[in-house]
Tab-separated table of C-alpha atoms and ligand atoms in Angstrom:
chain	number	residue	atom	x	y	z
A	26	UNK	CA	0.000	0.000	0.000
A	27	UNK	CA	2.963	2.171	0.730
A	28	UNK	CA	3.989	1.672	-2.343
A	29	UNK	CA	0.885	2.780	-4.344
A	30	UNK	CA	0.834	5.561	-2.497
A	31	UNK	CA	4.245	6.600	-3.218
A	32	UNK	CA	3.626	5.723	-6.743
A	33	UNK	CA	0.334	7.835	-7.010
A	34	UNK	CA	2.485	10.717	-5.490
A	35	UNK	CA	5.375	10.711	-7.827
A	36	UNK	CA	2.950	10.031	-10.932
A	37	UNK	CA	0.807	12.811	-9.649
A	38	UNK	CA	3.711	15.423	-9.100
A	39	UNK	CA	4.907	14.616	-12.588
A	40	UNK	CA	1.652	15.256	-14.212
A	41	UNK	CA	1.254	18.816	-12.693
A	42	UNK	CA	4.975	19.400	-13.193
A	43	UNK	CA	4.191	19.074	-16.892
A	44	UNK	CA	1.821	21.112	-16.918
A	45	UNK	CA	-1.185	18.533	-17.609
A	46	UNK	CA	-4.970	20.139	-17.139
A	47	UNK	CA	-5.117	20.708	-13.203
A	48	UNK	CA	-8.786	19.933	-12.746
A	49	UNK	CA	-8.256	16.703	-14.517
A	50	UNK	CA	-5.688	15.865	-12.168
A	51	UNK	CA	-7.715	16.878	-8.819
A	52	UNK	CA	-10.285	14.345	-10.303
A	53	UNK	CA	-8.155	11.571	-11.063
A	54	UNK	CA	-6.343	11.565	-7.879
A	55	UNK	CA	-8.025	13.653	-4.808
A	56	UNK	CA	-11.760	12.973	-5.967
A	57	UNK	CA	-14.454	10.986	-4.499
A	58	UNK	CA	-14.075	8.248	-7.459
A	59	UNK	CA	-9.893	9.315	-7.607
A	60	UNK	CA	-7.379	6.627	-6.836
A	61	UNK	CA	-6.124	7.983	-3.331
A	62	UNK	CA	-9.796	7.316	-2.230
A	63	UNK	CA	-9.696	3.997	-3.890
A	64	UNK	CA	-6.423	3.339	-1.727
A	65	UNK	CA	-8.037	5.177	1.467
A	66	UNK	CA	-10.966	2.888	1.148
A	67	UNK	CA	-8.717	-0.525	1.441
A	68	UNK	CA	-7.176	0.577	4.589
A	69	UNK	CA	-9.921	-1.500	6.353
A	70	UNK	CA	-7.781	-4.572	5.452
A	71	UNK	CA	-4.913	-3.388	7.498
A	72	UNK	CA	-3.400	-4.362	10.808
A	73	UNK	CA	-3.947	-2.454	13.904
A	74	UNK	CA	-0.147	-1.132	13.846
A	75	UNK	CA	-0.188	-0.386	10.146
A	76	UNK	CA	-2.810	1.343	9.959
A	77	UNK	CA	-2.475	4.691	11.525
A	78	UNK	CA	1.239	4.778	9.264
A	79	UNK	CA	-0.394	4.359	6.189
A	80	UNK	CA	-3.231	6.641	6.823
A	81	UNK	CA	-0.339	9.652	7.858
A	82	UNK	CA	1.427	9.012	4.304
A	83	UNK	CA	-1.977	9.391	2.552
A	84	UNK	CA	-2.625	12.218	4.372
A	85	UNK	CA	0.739	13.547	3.441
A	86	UNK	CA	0.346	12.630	0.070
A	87	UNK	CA	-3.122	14.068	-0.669
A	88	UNK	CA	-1.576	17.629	1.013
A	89	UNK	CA	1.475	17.674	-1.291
A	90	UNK	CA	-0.616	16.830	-4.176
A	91	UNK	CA	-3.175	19.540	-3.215
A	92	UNK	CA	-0.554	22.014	-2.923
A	93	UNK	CA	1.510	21.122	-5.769
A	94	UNK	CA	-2.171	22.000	-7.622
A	95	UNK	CA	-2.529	25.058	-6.111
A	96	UNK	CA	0.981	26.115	-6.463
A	97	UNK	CA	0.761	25.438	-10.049
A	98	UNK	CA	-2.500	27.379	-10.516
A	99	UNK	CA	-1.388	30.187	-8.897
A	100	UNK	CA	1.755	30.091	-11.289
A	101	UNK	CA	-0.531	29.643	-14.682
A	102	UNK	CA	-2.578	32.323	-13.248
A	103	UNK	CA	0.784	34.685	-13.053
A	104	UNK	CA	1.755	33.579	-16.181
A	105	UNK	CA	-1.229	34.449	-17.662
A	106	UNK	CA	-1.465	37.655	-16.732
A	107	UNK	CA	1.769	38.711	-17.532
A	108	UNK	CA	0.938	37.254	-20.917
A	109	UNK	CA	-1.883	39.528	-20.802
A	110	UNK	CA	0.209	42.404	-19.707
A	111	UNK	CA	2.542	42.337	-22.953
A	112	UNK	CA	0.074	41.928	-25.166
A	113	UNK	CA	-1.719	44.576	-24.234
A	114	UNK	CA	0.869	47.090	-23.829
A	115	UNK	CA	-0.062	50.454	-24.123
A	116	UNK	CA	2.813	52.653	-26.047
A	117	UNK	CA	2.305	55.877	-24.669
A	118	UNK	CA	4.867	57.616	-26.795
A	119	UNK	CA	2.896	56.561	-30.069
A	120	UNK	CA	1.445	59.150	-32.044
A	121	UNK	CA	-2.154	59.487	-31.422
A	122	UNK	CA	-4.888	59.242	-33.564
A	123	UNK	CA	-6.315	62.412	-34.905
A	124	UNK	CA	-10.164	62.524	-35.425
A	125	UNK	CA	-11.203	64.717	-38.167
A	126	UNK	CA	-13.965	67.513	-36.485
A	127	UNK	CA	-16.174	69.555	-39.667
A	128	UNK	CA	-17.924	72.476	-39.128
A	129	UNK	CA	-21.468	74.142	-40.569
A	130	UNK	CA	-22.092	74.709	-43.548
A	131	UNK	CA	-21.348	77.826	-44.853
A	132	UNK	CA	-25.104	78.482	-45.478
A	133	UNK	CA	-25.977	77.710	-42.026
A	134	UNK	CA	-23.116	79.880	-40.610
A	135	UNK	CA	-24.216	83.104	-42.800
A	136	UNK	CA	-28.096	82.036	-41.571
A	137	UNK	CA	-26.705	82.096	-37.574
A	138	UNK	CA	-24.801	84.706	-38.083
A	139	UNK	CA	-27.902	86.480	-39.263
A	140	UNK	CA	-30.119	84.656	-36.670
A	141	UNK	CA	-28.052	86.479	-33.721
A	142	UNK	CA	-27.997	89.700	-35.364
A	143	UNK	CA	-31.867	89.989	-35.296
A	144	UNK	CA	-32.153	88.175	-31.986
A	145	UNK	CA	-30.078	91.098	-30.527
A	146	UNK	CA	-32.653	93.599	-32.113
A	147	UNK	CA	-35.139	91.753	-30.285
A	148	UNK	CA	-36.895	89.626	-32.386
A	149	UNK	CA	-37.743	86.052	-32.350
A	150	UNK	CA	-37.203	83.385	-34.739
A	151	UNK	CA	-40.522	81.808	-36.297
A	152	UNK	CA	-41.195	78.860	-38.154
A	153	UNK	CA	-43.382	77.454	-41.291
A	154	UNK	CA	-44.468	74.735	-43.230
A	155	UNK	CA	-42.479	73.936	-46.497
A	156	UNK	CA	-44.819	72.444	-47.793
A	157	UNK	CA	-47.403	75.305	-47.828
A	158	UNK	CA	-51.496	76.315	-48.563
A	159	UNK	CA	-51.981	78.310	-51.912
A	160	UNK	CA	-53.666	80.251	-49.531
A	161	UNK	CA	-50.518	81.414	-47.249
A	162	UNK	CA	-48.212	81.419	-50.171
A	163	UNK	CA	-50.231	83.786	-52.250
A	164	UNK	CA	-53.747	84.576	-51.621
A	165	UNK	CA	-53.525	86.071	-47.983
A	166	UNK	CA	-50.747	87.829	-49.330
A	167	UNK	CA	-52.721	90.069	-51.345
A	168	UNK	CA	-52.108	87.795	-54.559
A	169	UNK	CA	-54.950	86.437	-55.779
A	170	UNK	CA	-55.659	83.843	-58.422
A	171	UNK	CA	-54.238	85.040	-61.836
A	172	UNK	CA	-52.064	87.585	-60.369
A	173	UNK	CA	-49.498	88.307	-62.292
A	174	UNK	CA	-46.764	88.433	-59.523
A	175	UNK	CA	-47.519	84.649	-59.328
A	176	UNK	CA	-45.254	84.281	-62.629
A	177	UNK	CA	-42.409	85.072	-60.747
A	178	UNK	CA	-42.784	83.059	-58.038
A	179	UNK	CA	-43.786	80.016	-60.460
A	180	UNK	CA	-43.194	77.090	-57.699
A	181	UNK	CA	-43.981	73.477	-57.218
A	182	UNK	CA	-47.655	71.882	-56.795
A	183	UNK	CA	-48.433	69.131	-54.879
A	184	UNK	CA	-52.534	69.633	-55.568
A	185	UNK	CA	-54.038	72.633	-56.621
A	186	UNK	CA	-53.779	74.455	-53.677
A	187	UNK	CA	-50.698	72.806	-51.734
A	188	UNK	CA	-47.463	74.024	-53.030
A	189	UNK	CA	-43.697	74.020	-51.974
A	190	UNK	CA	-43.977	77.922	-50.568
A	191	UNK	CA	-41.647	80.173	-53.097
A	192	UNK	CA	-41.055	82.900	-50.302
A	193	UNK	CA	-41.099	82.884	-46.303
A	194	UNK	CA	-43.501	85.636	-46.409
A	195	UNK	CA	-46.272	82.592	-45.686
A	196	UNK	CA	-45.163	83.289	-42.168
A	197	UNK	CA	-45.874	86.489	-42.307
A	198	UNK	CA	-49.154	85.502	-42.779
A	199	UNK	CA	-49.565	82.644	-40.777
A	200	UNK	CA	-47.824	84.653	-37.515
A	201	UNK	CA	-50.335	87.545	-37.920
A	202	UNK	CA	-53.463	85.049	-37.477
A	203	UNK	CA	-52.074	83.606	-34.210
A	204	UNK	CA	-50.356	86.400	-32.513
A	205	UNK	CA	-51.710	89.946	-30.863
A	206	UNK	CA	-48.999	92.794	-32.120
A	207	UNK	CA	-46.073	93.170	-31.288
A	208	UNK	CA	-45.039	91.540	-33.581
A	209	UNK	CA	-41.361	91.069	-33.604
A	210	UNK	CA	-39.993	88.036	-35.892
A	211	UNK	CA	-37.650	86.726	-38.616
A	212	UNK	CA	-38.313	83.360	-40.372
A	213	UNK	CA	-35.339	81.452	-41.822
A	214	UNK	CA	-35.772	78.545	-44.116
A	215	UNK	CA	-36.262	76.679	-47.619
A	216	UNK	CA	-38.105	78.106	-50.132
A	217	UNK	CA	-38.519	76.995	-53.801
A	218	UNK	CA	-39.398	78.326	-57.341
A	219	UNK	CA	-39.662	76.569	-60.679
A	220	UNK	CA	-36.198	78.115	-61.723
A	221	UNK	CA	-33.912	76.425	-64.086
A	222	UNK	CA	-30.116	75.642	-62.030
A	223	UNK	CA	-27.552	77.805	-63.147
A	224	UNK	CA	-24.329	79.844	-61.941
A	225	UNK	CA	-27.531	82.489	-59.405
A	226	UNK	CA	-30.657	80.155	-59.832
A	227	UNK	CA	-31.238	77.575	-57.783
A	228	UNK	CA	-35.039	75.236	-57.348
A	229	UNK	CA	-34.130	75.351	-53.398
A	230	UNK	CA	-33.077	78.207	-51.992
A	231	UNK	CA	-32.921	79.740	-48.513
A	232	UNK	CA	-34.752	83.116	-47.594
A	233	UNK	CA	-34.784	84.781	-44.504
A	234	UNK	CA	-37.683	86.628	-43.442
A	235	UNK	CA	-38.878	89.605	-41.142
A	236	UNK	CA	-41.881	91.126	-39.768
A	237	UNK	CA	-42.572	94.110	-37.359
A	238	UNK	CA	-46.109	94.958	-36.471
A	239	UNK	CA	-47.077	97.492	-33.360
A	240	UNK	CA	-48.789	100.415	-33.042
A	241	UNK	CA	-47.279	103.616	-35.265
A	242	UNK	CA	-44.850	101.502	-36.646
A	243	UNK	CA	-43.438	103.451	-39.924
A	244	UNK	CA	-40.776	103.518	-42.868
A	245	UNK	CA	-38.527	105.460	-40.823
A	246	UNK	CA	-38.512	102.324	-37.981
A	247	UNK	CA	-38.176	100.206	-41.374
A	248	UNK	CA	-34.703	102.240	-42.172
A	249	UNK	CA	-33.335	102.127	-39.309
A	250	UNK	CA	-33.495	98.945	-38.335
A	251	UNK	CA	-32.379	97.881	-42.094
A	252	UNK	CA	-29.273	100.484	-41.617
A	253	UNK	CA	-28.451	98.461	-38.396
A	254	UNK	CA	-28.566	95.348	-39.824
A	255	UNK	CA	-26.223	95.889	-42.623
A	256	UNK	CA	-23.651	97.812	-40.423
A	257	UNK	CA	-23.626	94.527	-38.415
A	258	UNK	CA	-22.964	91.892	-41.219
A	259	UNK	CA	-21.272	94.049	-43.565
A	260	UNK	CA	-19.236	96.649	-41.333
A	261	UNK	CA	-19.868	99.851	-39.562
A	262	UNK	CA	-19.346	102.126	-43.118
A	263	UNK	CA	-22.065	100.557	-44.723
A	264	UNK	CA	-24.732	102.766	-46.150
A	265	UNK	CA	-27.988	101.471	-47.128
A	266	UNK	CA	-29.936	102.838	-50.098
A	267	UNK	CA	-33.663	101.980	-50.802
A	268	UNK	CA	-35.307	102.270	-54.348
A	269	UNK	CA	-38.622	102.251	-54.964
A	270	UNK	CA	-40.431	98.844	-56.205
A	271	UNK	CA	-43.052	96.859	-55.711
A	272	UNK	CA	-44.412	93.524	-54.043
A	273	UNK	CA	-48.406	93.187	-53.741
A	274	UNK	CA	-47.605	92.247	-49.848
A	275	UNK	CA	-46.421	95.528	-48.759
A	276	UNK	CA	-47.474	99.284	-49.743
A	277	UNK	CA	-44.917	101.032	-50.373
A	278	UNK	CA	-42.152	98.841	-51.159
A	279	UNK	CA	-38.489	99.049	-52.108
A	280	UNK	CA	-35.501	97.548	-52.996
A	281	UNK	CA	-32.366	97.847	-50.683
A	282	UNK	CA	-28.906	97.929	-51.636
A	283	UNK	CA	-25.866	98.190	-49.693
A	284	UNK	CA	-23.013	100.276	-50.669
A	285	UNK	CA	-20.388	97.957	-51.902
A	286	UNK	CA	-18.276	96.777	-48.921
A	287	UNK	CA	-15.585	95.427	-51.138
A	288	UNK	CA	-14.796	99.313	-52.863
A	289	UNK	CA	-16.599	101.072	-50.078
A	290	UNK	CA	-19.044	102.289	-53.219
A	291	UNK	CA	-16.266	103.208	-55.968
A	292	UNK	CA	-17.508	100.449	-57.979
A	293	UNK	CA	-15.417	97.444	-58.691
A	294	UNK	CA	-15.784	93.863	-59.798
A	295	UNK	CA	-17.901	92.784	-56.694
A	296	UNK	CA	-20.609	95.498	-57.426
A	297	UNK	CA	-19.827	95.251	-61.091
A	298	UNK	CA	-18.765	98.923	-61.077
A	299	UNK	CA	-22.284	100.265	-59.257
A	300	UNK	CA	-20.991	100.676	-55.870
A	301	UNK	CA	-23.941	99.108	-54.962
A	302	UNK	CA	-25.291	95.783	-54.321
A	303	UNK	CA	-28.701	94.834	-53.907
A	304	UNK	CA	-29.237	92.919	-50.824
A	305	UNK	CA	-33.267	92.527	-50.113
A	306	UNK	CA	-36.681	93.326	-50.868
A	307	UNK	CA	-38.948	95.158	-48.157
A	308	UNK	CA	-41.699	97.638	-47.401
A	309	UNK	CA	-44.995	98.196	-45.388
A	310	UNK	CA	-46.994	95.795	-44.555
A	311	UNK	CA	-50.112	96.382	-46.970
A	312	UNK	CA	-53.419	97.224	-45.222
A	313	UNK	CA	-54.990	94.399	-46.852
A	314	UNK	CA	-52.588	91.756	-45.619
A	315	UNK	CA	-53.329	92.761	-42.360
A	316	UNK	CA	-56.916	92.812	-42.937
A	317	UNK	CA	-57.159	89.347	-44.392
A	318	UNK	CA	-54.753	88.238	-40.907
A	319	UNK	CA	-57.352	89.536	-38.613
A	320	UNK	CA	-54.876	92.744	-37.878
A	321	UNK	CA	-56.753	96.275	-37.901
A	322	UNK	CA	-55.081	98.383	-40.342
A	323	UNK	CA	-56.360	101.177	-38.481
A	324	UNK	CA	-54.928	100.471	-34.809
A	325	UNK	CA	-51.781	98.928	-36.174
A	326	UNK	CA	-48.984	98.733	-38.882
A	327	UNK	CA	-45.881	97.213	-39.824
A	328	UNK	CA	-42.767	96.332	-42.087
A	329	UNK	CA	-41.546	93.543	-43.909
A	330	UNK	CA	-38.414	92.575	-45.415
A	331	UNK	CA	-37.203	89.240	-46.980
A	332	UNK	CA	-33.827	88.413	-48.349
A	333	UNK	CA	-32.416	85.330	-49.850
A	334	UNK	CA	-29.470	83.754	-47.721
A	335	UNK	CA	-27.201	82.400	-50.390
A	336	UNK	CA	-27.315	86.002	-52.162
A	337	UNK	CA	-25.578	87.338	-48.720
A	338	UNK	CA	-23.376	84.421	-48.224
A	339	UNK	CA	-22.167	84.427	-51.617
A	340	UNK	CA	-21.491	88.129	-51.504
A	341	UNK	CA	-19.583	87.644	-47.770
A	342	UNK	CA	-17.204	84.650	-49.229
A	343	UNK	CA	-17.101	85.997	-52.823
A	344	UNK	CA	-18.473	83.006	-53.882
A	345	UNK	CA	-19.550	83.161	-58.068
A	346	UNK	CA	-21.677	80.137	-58.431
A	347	UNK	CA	-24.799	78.846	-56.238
A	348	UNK	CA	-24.359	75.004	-57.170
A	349	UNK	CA	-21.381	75.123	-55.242
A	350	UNK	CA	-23.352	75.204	-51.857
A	351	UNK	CA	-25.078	72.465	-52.835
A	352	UNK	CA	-22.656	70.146	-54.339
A	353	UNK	CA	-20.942	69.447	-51.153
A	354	UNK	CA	-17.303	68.892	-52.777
A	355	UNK	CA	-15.254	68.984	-49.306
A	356	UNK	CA	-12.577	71.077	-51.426
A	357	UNK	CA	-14.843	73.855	-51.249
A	358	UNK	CA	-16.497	73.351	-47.906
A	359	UNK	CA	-13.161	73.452	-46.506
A	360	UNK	CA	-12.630	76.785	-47.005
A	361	UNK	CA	-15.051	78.253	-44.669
B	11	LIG	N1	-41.027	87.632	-50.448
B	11	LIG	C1	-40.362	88.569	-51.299
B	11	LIG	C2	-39.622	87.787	-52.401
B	11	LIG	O1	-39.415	86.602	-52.256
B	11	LIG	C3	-39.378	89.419	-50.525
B	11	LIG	C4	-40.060	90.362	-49.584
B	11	LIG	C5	-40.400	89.966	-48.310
B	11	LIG	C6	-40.373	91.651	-49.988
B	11	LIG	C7	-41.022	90.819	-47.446
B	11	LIG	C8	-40.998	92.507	-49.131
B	11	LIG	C9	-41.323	92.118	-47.891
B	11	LIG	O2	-39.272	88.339	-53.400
């Protein structure tokens, strides 16, 4: 029996010295159906005298092996981690990895820009559907079926009366019916016109546009605010000139031009020698617009202005061709 023992020892030892599967090994030799169990379980055959001898050396025997087992664990387990460790080794010294941030669109930036601008006047941004009533689009703005204006503005139908709104000025309209003057807003967005593309023409477009209504509001609060506006995105000399013109939404109406801010007005290639640039279209609100809002024209009245964004961004970044806001060639984005 001594000898087994010694035998299952040394076989044992060699096993985990080798580096055979540990649990294995616990099962084949220290488990309930394991061969030092087997041997424990014949002691019942022994003498008196050798029994307590044989019983010490199995003892001993299951201890070494079960610390031979652990010892070797503990030793895969170190090995593993450092394993672990240089294979996961963090250079700190390498370069890092540089990730690429982009920026807004230049048509969004010249739109913010002109956002905060008007916010610091005091007025509040407004939006409207895209996808707009003949109704807002036209009629409430004092253009009526078969007016000629609506040539112009030729747009996109959905149905008879649901279009793809050629102007902001729907907004106008549509702000009017649901708020008591003051009125105070701007209304930035998409607008779009049956316009072949070329190098100024675009189907989609942006406009921005504005509307004051209080009581005794007139041309002069028009100017003003206008002149302010144009000192603050084109530069304090700025100078603001206003022709005479007409839209059926506002009574009277003008054109405004800037003085050229790239010759200060001398004329050069910019303002294609007129010192002048034309910037937006604007004027009073007409008393029928404000009737057909549920406004009285008699208590109340108010301005209007609407300009197209991509006409002030390409003038800011002396950019010659619309498509090239659209096109999104990262060559050009890049530049803003
Ligand atoms: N909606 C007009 C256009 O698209 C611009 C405008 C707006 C003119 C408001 C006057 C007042 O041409």
């Amino acid at each position: 029996m001594k000898e087994m023992l010694n035998q299952i020892r040394a076989t044992a030892l060699e096993k985990i010295a080798a580096g055979e599967d540990l649990e294995q090994i616990r099962i084949q030799y220290l488990g309930k159906k394991g061969e030092l169990t087997a041997v424990l379980r014949g002691m019942g055959k022994l003498s008196a005298e050798e029994r307590p001898v044989i019983g010490q050396l199995a003892n001993q025997v299951r201890e070494e092996i079960e610390a031979a087992v652990a010892e070797k664990a503990e030793a895969q387990k170190a090995a593993a981690l450092q394993e672990q460790l240089k294979a996961e080794r963090l250079d700190v010294t390498m370069p890092g990895k540089t990730t690429r941030v982009g920026h807004v669109h230049p048509l969004t930036r010249v739109q913010r820009d002109m956002e905060e601008i008007f916010i610091g006047m005091g007025f509040s941004i407004a939006e409207g559907p895209e996808v707009e009533y003949d109704l807002y689009n036209f009629q409430k703005l004092n253009i009526p079926e078969n007016h000629p204006a609506r040539d112009t503005q030729d747009t996109f139908y959905i149905t008879e009366n649901i279009l793809l709104r050629s102007q902001t000025s729907p907004v106008q309209a549509r702000t009017m019916e649901v708020q008591k003057p003051p009125i105070r807003i701007i209304s930035p967005g998409r607008v779009y016109r049956s316009d072949a593309m070329d190098a100024t023409h675009s189907p989609l477009f942006h406009q921005m546009e504005g509307l004051v209504v209080d009581k005794g509001i007139t041309m002069g609060d028009l100017k003003g605010m206008l002149e302010t506006f144009a000192k603050a995105q084109f530069g304090e000399e700025t100078r603001c000139r206003f022709r005479p013109h007409h839209f059926p939404f506002t009574e009277p109406s003008a054109e405004v031009d800037v003085s050229c801010f790239a010759c200060g007005g001398k004329g050069c290639r910019l303002c294609k020698g007129e010192g002048w640039i034309e910037i937006l279209g604007a004027g009073m609100v007409h008393p029928n617009v404000l009737t057909m809002c549920g406004i009285d024209p008699e208590e109340y009245s108010g301005f209007a202005f609407g300009m197209g964004i991509e006409r002030i961004a390409m003038l800011k970044y002396h950019v010659d061709d619309i498509r090239l806001f659209y096109e999104n060639d990262v060559r050009f984005l890049e530049q803003f």
